[in-house]
Amino acid sequence: MMKKTMALACVIASSFSLSFAQQWKPAGDKILTTWGEQLNASKPHPEYPRPQLKRTGNWQNLNGLWKYKIADKGEITIPSSWDGDILVPFAVESALSGVGKSVNKDQALWYHNEISVDKKLQKGRVLLHFGAVDWQCDVYLNGQHVGQHEGGFDPFSFDITTVLKKGGKQQLSVRVWDPTSDGPQPRGKQINNPHGIWYTPVTGIWQTVWLEGVPHTYIAKTKQTPDVDASSLHVAADVEGAQAGDLVLLEAYDQGKKIAEKSVTAGNDATLQISNAQLWSPDSPKLYDLKVKVMRKGKVIDQADSYFAMRKMSVGKDAKGIQRMFLNDKFVFHYGPLDQGWWPDGLHTAPSDEALKFDIVKTKEMGFNMIRKHIKVEPARWYRHCDSLGILVWQDMPSGDLGGNVWDMQPGKISNGKHDKERSAASEAIYKKEWKSIMEALHNFPSIVIWVPFNEAWGQFKTKEITEWTMKADPSRLVNSASGGNFSYTGHILDIHNYPDAAMPDPTIFGDKFVLALGEFGGLGLPVEGHTWQQKDNWGYQSFKNKEELQKRYEEVIANLTSLVPLGLSAGVYTQTTDVEVETNGLMTYDRKVIKIPEATLKNIHSKLYSVDVAK
């Protein structure tokens, strides 16, 4: 009888899953990735979304089919009817949302989901988490407004404990307003009329939505900073609802063996001694486990799992007196692709975690040791993959307020900050608030080694002030104030852009004061029939007819790049990882189905870049 009951349950579950999937299909006629073609609409992005603070036993994923409505911006009450279903966490404009519609500045996007909260989550407090929502987000539960968040790239949460109904269904509604290129907010490459290097807008929920049950006293966040010179890890734990006498216990582990322990009063920072640490690098991405516990009278009140790495970023002069970047006190040439993190079917959202990881794996297999994450922020799991695989990350701040920019940066020509944009006080405040939130959210990921506040003068303002503010906020990393933008003699790096060939700032003028970097170059294009965003009018900075021509030209530009390393160049960024919409500059097609130059061939070509001996 038990077997029959279980079999019947399996049939019902399978039927429900099939019925659920039949309600959804990709919208439009654009190319799809393999992961998009195989997407299980009943369980999109089911993985635990916060790898740096894990409580895996007490959470509930809310991704899946929700109701949606595109309404007039002025309609501020929760709709009573809906336009249809949308697959969360994919933006409404994307194919994988199942909608594929645009939303303008005079409209608002509403979501609705009827949810049941697992009983195991309701023993203490219940938190509602959003990985990212672009841009202004108002959240309602059972008709009550629980909070508002502005920012398209940073995670946020609300405590919904007091708004939950006892038993039964909960009515969760979300209103999103996103002006895209009609507003000053950070938006990266999104634009209302996509063309050239500007892409389809991303509106609404685009990362995982989830519930978490926590005790009344719980660890809200941690900040972990390694100090290689002192053989220590500095940890600050933010504990909500702490009581007098509560302690924070920190335990560091190496493959299950405890290597350090420290207990401090809640609200105080702690320093763990990590003796004989194995340092993290692309060649040896060593990670240590960290357990964080709140203790009360000897009892564990809350516990979360995390991890850390011991690694050091610094600058110093080589034997020729040229400023270089050092990783763990050794010169490592940084070479990686400009990685925009766009997908033909999910736009900002990868179709799956496997897809998210795929780009990083391929980048590593191609012989790159770095990725410049270009004016976009990824879900936390992307950075976890970089930590584990061993990829250095340059993290851009997404650009915004682009109108009226003046770009006066050419190789060998320095603007001295004379062309900073005049932004309104509101625009500046939006930028600083989100950049601060992004840096805080990403602080614990050791793969991130450089912050990039501005790109090519796009919205660049108060460069010296913003750069020094960024440096003060995180002294453990280097700051590249304006990649290819207007240079203001500030920060650690002087970064120029040059297409298609390799170039560098004059080391005889700038080399003793700043690390010299080529923040973008290349852009060699090859459209591959059947794998392009549109049938014609695709472009590259320099286009080719076949893979053989592309490879030959690529070898030439890398040979030129290699010749600059002994002269003083410390980093290069090739445009780009994949094709993106009408751009065909990628080493892979937009759907990731074709790699234009074999991985092993690229790795061999790149090997010469890392063999240049630069004595310290």
XYZ file of C-alpha atoms in Angstrom:
616
model
C 0.000 0.000 0.000
C 2.872 2.348 0.869
C 4.534 1.716 -2.510
C 1.263 2.427 -4.360
C 0.790 5.665 -2.417
C 4.333 6.785 -3.203
C 3.920 5.868 -6.873
C 0.664 7.843 -7.047
C 2.374 10.808 -5.401
C 5.149 10.660 -7.990
C 2.608 10.600 -10.823
C 0.759 13.587 -9.351
C 4.024 15.468 -8.846
C 5.140 14.712 -12.403
C 1.777 15.792 -13.794
C 1.928 19.024 -11.796
C 5.463 19.730 -13.006
C 4.435 19.067 -16.630
C 1.337 21.249 -16.290
C 3.417 23.985 -14.696
C 6.003 23.860 -17.470
C 3.277 23.950 -20.134
C 2.165 27.337 -18.797
C 5.550 28.781 -19.727
C 7.626 28.992 -22.876
C 10.380 31.387 -23.993
C 9.101 34.583 -25.579
C 10.176 35.897 -28.980
C 12.353 34.400 -31.678
C 15.901 35.233 -30.581
C 18.596 32.582 -30.207
C 18.658 30.522 -27.007
C 21.469 28.951 -25.044
C 21.432 25.198 -24.453
C 20.578 25.869 -20.802
C 17.681 28.087 -21.863
C 16.385 25.387 -24.179
C 16.513 22.858 -21.323
C 15.241 25.154 -18.557
C 13.012 23.532 -15.949
C 10.441 26.268 -15.423
C 9.239 24.709 -12.169
C 12.656 25.144 -10.533
C 14.621 28.069 -12.019
C 17.827 28.812 -10.118
C 17.071 26.468 -7.193
C 20.532 26.829 -5.589
C 21.107 28.534 -2.238
C 21.882 32.102 -3.329
C 24.172 33.456 -0.556
C 27.423 31.437 -0.370
C 29.198 33.785 2.044
C 26.588 33.460 4.833
C 24.887 30.083 4.626
C 21.972 28.733 6.670
C 20.956 26.080 4.185
C 18.435 24.263 6.394
C 16.081 27.169 6.940
C 15.254 28.782 3.609
C 12.613 28.689 0.901
C 13.112 29.528 -2.773
C 10.341 31.677 -4.269
C 11.521 31.546 -7.893
C 8.991 30.298 -10.415
C 5.839 31.504 -12.128
C 4.361 34.699 -10.669
C 1.579 36.925 -12.002
C 2.552 40.225 -13.627
C 0.971 43.402 -14.912
C 2.369 46.406 -16.773
C 0.393 49.399 -15.522
C 0.547 53.176 -15.611
C 3.153 54.564 -13.234
C 0.449 56.569 -11.475
C -1.454 53.437 -10.426
C -0.100 52.828 -6.919
C -2.623 50.300 -5.618
C -2.091 46.573 -6.000
C -3.831 45.434 -9.210
C -6.931 43.257 -8.997
C -6.265 41.637 -12.382
C -3.118 40.476 -14.124
C -1.722 40.332 -17.660
C -0.404 36.805 -17.308
C 2.485 34.752 -15.885
C 6.143 35.711 -15.622
C 8.998 33.378 -14.745
C 11.006 34.825 -11.854
C 13.949 35.617 -11.707
C 14.067 36.632 -15.384
C 13.505 40.270 -16.380
C 10.257 41.045 -18.164
C 12.065 41.950 -21.409
C 13.861 38.600 -21.578
C 12.808 35.506 -23.497
C 13.057 33.289 -20.419
C 10.562 35.425 -18.506
C 7.976 34.092 -20.950
C 6.825 37.687 -21.483
C 9.343 39.572 -23.633
C 7.730 43.001 -23.253
C 9.277 46.413 -22.642
C 8.364 48.819 -19.845
C 8.872 52.583 -20.200
C 9.385 55.356 -17.643
C 5.663 56.120 -17.527
C 4.804 52.560 -16.553
C 5.286 50.320 -13.542
C 5.739 46.561 -13.470
C 3.720 44.715 -10.845
C 4.306 41.164 -9.605
C 2.109 38.923 -7.479
C 2.671 35.540 -5.916
C 0.510 33.588 -3.488
C 2.907 31.730 -1.212
C 2.855 29.328 1.700
C 5.642 29.816 4.252
C 7.204 26.599 5.515
C 6.435 26.121 9.205
C 10.088 25.458 9.995
C 10.868 29.041 8.964
C 8.436 30.583 11.443
C 10.079 29.656 14.745
C 11.779 33.048 15.026
C 11.879 35.837 12.469
C 11.182 35.536 8.734
C 13.241 37.525 6.234
C 12.284 38.141 2.612
C 15.385 38.428 0.392
C 15.837 39.784 -3.127
C 19.116 39.135 -4.953
C 18.539 42.150 -7.212
C 15.641 44.152 -8.632
C 16.101 46.862 -11.249
C 15.438 49.624 -10.156
C 12.959 51.076 -7.600
C 11.125 48.331 -5.759
C 8.162 48.466 -3.357
C 7.197 45.273 -1.558
C 3.765 44.445 -0.124
C 2.740 41.450 1.944
C -0.943 40.773 2.559
C -1.671 44.282 1.324
C 0.744 45.990 3.734
C 3.762 47.923 2.470
C 6.865 46.366 4.037
C 9.567 48.480 2.412
C 11.150 50.168 -0.575
C 14.564 49.690 -2.140
C 16.358 51.657 -4.846
C 19.290 50.070 -6.666
C 19.442 47.608 -9.528
C 22.547 45.644 -8.575
C 22.663 45.119 -4.794
C 20.845 42.527 -2.631
C 18.317 43.609 0.006
C 15.836 42.130 2.459
C 12.860 42.940 4.664
C 11.734 41.461 7.982
C 8.172 40.320 7.287
C 7.517 38.498 10.580
C 4.806 40.821 11.897
C 2.962 40.968 8.558
C 2.554 37.221 8.093
C -0.915 35.733 8.492
C -1.291 32.761 10.782
C -1.678 29.722 8.572
C -2.937 29.755 5.003
C -1.634 31.615 1.998
C 0.358 34.852 2.008
C -0.181 37.453 -0.717
C 3.175 38.833 -1.915
C 3.118 41.784 -4.309
C 6.009 43.785 -5.773
C 5.931 47.058 -7.707
C 8.936 48.046 -9.837
C 9.666 51.318 -11.587
C 12.715 51.556 -13.843
C 13.332 54.568 -16.121
C 16.365 52.850 -17.752
C 18.179 55.467 -19.874
C 15.616 58.161 -19.011
C 16.919 58.292 -15.431
C 20.279 59.006 -13.723
C 20.486 55.673 -11.861
C 23.267 53.107 -12.476
C 22.201 50.906 -15.402
C 25.329 49.748 -17.220
C 24.705 48.928 -20.887
C 20.907 49.134 -20.800
C 19.219 51.641 -23.080
C 15.638 52.261 -24.199
C 16.553 52.007 -27.913
C 19.146 49.189 -28.109
C 21.838 49.627 -30.769
C 25.578 49.195 -31.187
C 27.224 48.716 -27.799
C 23.947 49.442 -25.969
C 21.609 46.608 -25.078
C 18.051 45.616 -24.212
C 16.702 47.033 -20.921
C 16.397 44.858 -17.832
C 13.384 45.717 -15.694
C 12.266 44.100 -12.464
C 13.354 41.025 -10.531
C 16.464 39.475 -12.086
C 17.971 37.471 -9.232
C 16.607 34.888 -6.803
C 13.787 35.759 -4.387
C 13.815 33.729 -1.183
C 12.640 33.428 2.403
C 14.846 32.734 5.389
C 13.952 31.759 8.918
C 16.287 33.138 11.577
C 16.251 33.312 15.395
C 15.250 36.548 17.128
C 18.982 37.122 17.592
C 20.805 36.408 14.360
C 23.912 37.131 12.283
C 22.887 39.680 9.657
C 26.233 39.976 7.865
C 29.972 39.634 8.273
C 32.961 41.525 6.912
C 36.104 39.443 6.471
C 39.447 41.035 5.557
C 42.699 39.087 5.278
C 46.025 40.548 6.417
C 48.753 38.383 4.907
C 51.593 40.374 6.492
C 50.134 39.817 9.965
C 49.015 36.225 9.214
C 45.515 37.124 10.352
C 41.895 37.516 9.328
C 39.915 40.493 10.604
C 36.209 39.734 11.090
C 33.340 42.067 11.916
C 29.969 40.396 12.553
C 26.722 42.366 12.556
C 24.322 40.703 15.027
C 20.665 41.758 15.074
C 18.824 41.543 18.390
C 21.955 40.912 20.446
C 21.498 40.817 24.221
C 23.922 41.827 26.955
C 26.520 39.118 27.405
C 26.061 37.565 23.964
C 29.292 36.386 22.349
C 30.372 35.865 18.763
C 32.456 32.726 18.309
C 34.582 32.477 15.159
C 36.133 29.204 14.007
C 38.410 28.770 10.992
C 38.822 25.368 9.351
C 41.118 23.833 6.772
C 39.520 20.754 5.198
C 37.570 20.032 8.378
C 40.439 20.680 10.783
C 40.063 23.655 13.109
C 43.043 25.988 12.698
C 41.920 29.067 14.632
C 39.260 30.206 17.102
C 38.298 33.516 18.701
C 35.400 34.685 20.882
C 34.387 38.335 21.344
C 31.435 40.228 22.791
C 28.755 40.818 20.162
C 29.319 44.194 18.527
C 33.106 43.941 18.637
C 35.480 42.977 15.846
C 37.802 40.003 16.089
C 41.150 38.949 14.658
C 41.909 35.310 13.918
C 45.539 34.246 13.631
C 46.010 32.117 10.494
C 49.494 30.687 10.830
C 51.386 29.193 7.882
C 48.536 30.085 5.550
C 48.452 28.846 1.981
C 47.897 31.989 -0.061
C 45.130 32.288 -2.651
C 46.118 32.857 -6.290
C 44.862 31.843 -9.755
C 47.343 28.963 -9.706
C 46.301 27.870 -6.210
C 42.839 29.150 -5.220
C 43.012 28.009 -1.595
C 39.865 28.646 0.460
C 39.350 28.192 4.195
C 36.010 27.581 5.919
C 34.666 29.911 8.576
C 31.908 29.239 11.106
C 30.256 32.180 12.845
C 28.170 31.519 15.960
C 26.206 33.647 18.411
C 26.603 32.212 21.913
C 24.410 32.899 24.951
C 25.329 31.279 28.257
C 27.183 28.522 26.429
C 24.351 27.809 23.995
C 24.443 28.397 20.219
C 21.686 30.896 19.376
C 22.539 31.262 15.675
C 25.142 29.864 13.312
C 26.163 30.632 9.727
C 28.849 29.148 7.521
C 31.218 31.203 5.412
C 34.692 30.998 3.888
C 37.736 33.162 3.269
C 41.098 33.258 1.549
C 44.443 34.707 2.480
C 45.635 36.942 -0.336
C 47.250 40.363 -0.646
C 47.044 43.032 -3.342
C 49.638 45.789 -3.361
C 51.674 48.059 -5.611
C 55.427 48.430 -5.762
C 58.262 49.228 -8.125
C 60.161 46.714 -10.202
C 63.912 46.763 -10.797
C 63.443 49.499 -13.428
C 61.493 51.733 -11.038
C 58.175 51.102 -12.801
C 55.072 50.754 -10.662
C 53.598 47.246 -10.768
C 50.708 45.300 -9.272
C 51.700 42.558 -6.869
C 49.668 39.579 -5.766
C 51.066 38.131 -2.552
C 54.185 40.295 -3.063
C 54.845 38.874 -6.547
C 54.253 40.474 -9.929
C 51.432 38.741 -11.792
C 50.425 40.080 -15.184
C 46.630 40.418 -15.219
C 45.106 39.285 -18.480
C 41.431 38.663 -18.968
C 38.389 39.328 -21.106
C 35.911 42.139 -20.785
C 33.003 40.127 -19.418
C 29.599 41.781 -19.669
C 27.546 38.893 -18.320
C 24.722 39.145 -20.871
C 22.648 36.244 -22.163
C 20.476 36.106 -25.317
C 17.651 34.397 -23.436
C 18.024 35.773 -19.887
C 19.670 39.186 -20.524
C 21.229 40.010 -17.103
C 20.251 36.601 -15.747
C 22.056 33.425 -16.740
C 19.614 30.607 -17.587
C 21.068 28.460 -14.787
C 23.900 28.254 -12.294
C 25.637 25.808 -14.614
C 25.530 28.456 -17.344
C 26.789 31.105 -14.920
C 29.787 28.914 -14.111
C 30.392 27.925 -17.751
C 31.746 31.324 -18.803
C 34.255 31.305 -15.928
C 35.371 27.731 -16.626
C 35.918 28.530 -20.304
C 37.788 31.718 -19.439
C 40.137 29.701 -17.249
C 40.562 26.992 -19.895
C 41.480 29.685 -22.438
C 44.430 30.687 -20.283
C 43.113 33.930 -18.811
C 43.808 34.629 -15.129
C 41.452 37.597 -14.761
C 37.973 38.851 -15.676
C 36.942 42.472 -15.853
C 33.289 42.357 -14.854
C 32.103 45.184 -17.046
C 29.627 47.719 -15.607
C 27.446 44.955 -14.179
C 27.273 43.110 -10.866
C 26.675 39.356 -10.864
C 24.790 37.157 -8.391
C 26.860 36.105 -5.388
C 27.278 32.580 -6.748
C 29.247 33.922 -9.739
C 31.895 35.327 -7.403
C 31.931 32.088 -5.440
C 32.790 30.256 -8.670
C 35.616 32.743 -9.324
C 36.905 32.205 -5.786
C 36.878 28.429 -6.220
C 38.282 28.303 -9.758
C 40.956 30.950 -9.249
C 40.107 34.009 -11.343
C 41.136 37.565 -10.461
C 38.177 39.953 -10.795
C 38.168 43.638 -11.643
C 34.736 44.825 -10.531
C 33.203 47.805 -12.330
C 30.576 50.096 -10.910
C 27.632 50.119 -13.364
C 27.499 53.438 -15.207
C 24.593 55.846 -15.086
C 23.670 59.475 -15.825
C 25.549 59.330 -19.113
C 24.189 62.377 -20.926
C 26.594 65.237 -21.678
C 29.777 63.309 -20.968
C 33.142 64.553 -22.229
C 35.754 61.894 -22.957
C 39.259 63.300 -23.353
C 41.314 60.148 -22.757
C 43.696 59.078 -25.491
C 46.989 57.164 -25.206
C 49.580 59.580 -23.828
C 47.058 62.378 -23.290
C 45.893 63.084 -19.748
C 42.907 65.296 -18.972
C 43.862 65.970 -15.350
C 40.213 65.743 -14.357
C 39.142 68.846 -16.261
C 36.135 67.149 -17.783
C 34.308 65.686 -14.802
C 30.564 65.713 -15.380
C 28.339 68.048 -13.371
C 25.749 65.746 -11.819
C 22.825 66.787 -9.656
C 22.986 66.218 -5.908
C 20.309 63.530 -6.277
C 22.267 61.772 -9.028
C 25.476 61.826 -6.977
C 23.648 60.463 -3.942
C 22.158 57.591 -5.966
C 25.603 56.673 -7.284
C 27.332 56.759 -3.888
C 24.564 54.831 -2.138
C 24.615 51.993 -4.648
C 28.403 51.852 -5.035
C 28.745 51.632 -1.234
C 26.118 48.859 -1.100
C 27.808 46.931 -3.921
C 31.227 47.114 -2.281
C 29.778 45.982 1.046
C 27.846 43.109 -0.523
C 30.909 41.864 -2.421
C 33.614 42.581 0.164
C 34.082 38.977 1.320
C 34.850 37.516 -2.121
C 38.657 37.160 -2.348
C 38.680 36.918 -6.157
C 37.796 40.623 -6.378
C 41.111 42.470 -6.355
C 40.314 45.814 -8.052
C 37.406 48.255 -7.840
C 36.628 50.338 -10.942
C 34.350 53.317 -10.098
C 34.120 54.747 -13.650
C 34.321 53.564 -17.268
C 35.216 55.824 -20.233
C 33.936 59.007 -18.580
C 30.374 57.653 -18.633
C 28.824 59.719 -15.879
C 32.303 60.311 -14.416
C 32.143 62.978 -11.719
C 34.287 64.205 -8.821
C 36.862 61.600 -9.817
C 39.433 62.352 -7.151
C 36.820 62.469 -4.379
C 35.073 59.256 -5.458
C 38.364 57.416 -5.958
C 39.731 58.367 -2.552
C 36.380 57.553 -0.936
C 36.524 54.106 -2.568
C 40.116 53.571 -1.400
C 39.186 54.515 2.158
C 36.148 52.212 2.093
C 38.341 49.229 1.171
C 42.117 49.582 1.672
C 42.549 45.835 1.031
C 42.090 46.251 -2.734
C 43.425 48.460 -5.501
C 41.331 51.146 -7.178
C 41.315 51.815 -10.933
C 39.628 55.198 -10.841
C 38.500 55.498 -14.476
C 39.105 52.666 -16.916
C 39.705 54.403 -20.228
C 38.172 57.566 -18.809
C 39.439 61.009 -17.842
C 42.491 60.529 -15.643
C 42.819 62.679 -12.534
C 46.151 61.626 -10.999
C 44.432 59.601 -8.315
C 44.067 55.945 -7.372
C 46.566 53.200 -8.116
C 46.173 52.656 -11.871
C 46.382 54.593 -15.143
C 44.161 52.687 -17.569
C 43.706 53.479 -21.265
C 41.475 51.913 -23.943
C 42.719 51.339 -27.490
C 41.087 49.420 -30.358
C 42.025 47.129 -31.940
C 45.787 47.019 -31.216
C 47.577 46.942 -27.888
C 48.905 50.217 -26.481
C 50.001 51.640 -23.138
C 50.554 54.954 -21.350
C 54.081 56.355 -21.581
C 56.078 54.590 -18.836
C 58.735 57.338 -18.847
C 56.098 59.860 -17.765
C 53.671 57.855 -15.626
C 55.392 54.562 -14.832
C 56.958 55.608 -11.533
C 53.642 56.881 -10.123
C 50.900 54.583 -11.410
C 50.368 50.987 -12.440
C 49.947 51.013 -16.239
C 47.026 49.079 -17.700
C 45.295 48.543 -21.027
C 41.687 48.352 -19.831
C 40.194 47.478 -23.248
C 41.579 46.484 -26.638
C 40.936 43.960 -29.405
C 37.291 43.710 -30.317
C 37.997 41.353 -33.207
C 34.678 40.354 -34.718
C 33.439 37.188 -36.341
C 29.707 36.640 -36.872
C 28.811 32.932 -36.944
C 25.755 32.120 -39.034
C 22.880 30.732 -36.981
C 24.335 32.042 -33.739
C 23.792 35.795 -34.020
C 21.256 38.054 -32.297
C 20.038 39.288 -35.689
C 20.588 38.085 -39.262
C 22.501 41.118 -40.558
C 24.155 44.390 -39.503
C 26.241 42.707 -36.801
C 29.597 44.331 -36.149
C 33.019 44.188 -34.499
C 35.733 46.773 -34.031
C 37.519 44.834 -36.790
C 35.626 42.036 -38.548
C 36.783 38.823 -40.208
C 35.299 36.244 -42.561
C 36.438 33.025 -40.903
C 38.077 31.522 -37.826
C 41.489 31.246 -39.475
C 41.642 34.984 -40.221
C 40.430 35.750 -36.699
C 43.061 33.554 -35.053
C 45.898 34.997 -37.123
C 44.939 38.570 -36.197
C 44.430 37.609 -32.553
C 47.946 36.158 -32.410
C 49.272 39.458 -33.769
C 47.573 41.625 -31.150
C 48.697 39.313 -28.326
C 52.279 39.415 -29.614
C 52.074 43.214 -29.488
C 50.618 43.048 -25.988
C 53.394 40.714 -24.841
C 56.056 43.150 -26.059
C 54.640 45.856 -23.783
C 54.896 43.849 -20.552
C 58.662 44.309 -20.010
C 58.254 47.989 -20.869
C 55.908 48.507 -17.937
C 52.427 47.226 -18.788
C 50.846 45.329 -15.867
C 47.442 44.345 -17.250
C 45.417 43.865 -20.410
C 41.681 43.370 -20.999
C 40.538 41.866 -24.288
C 37.100 42.682 -25.665
C 35.360 40.272 -25.080
C 34.184 36.945 -23.595
C 31.089 36.479 -25.778
C 29.187 38.227 -28.514
C 26.514 40.493 -27.041
C 23.436 41.331 -29.105
C 24.705 42.979 -32.327
C 28.357 42.924 -31.201
C 30.261 39.931 -32.569
C 33.552 40.616 -30.752
C 33.293 37.563 -28.534
C 35.627 34.614 -28.231
C 32.343 32.687 -27.971
C 29.044 33.274 -29.723
C 26.252 34.903 -27.737
C 24.519 31.537 -27.237
C 27.836 29.975 -26.061
C 27.446 27.192 -28.635
C 30.528 28.071 -30.721
C 34.027 28.843 -29.436
C 35.760 30.747 -32.221
C 39.363 29.881 -31.270
C 39.964 26.577 -29.439
C 40.584 26.866 -25.707
C 43.918 25.030 -25.854
C 45.119 27.258 -28.695
C 44.254 30.391 -26.736
C 45.947 29.063 -23.617
C 49.128 28.453 -25.584
C 48.996 31.940 -27.130
C 48.482 33.533 -23.714
C 51.233 31.607 -21.931
C 53.926 34.033 -23.153
C 52.230 36.904 -21.303
C 52.909 35.316 -17.932
C 56.509 34.265 -18.595
C 57.960 37.789 -18.658
C 60.352 38.113 -15.725
C 59.895 41.418 -13.922
C 62.282 41.647 -10.994
C 60.983 43.425 -7.914
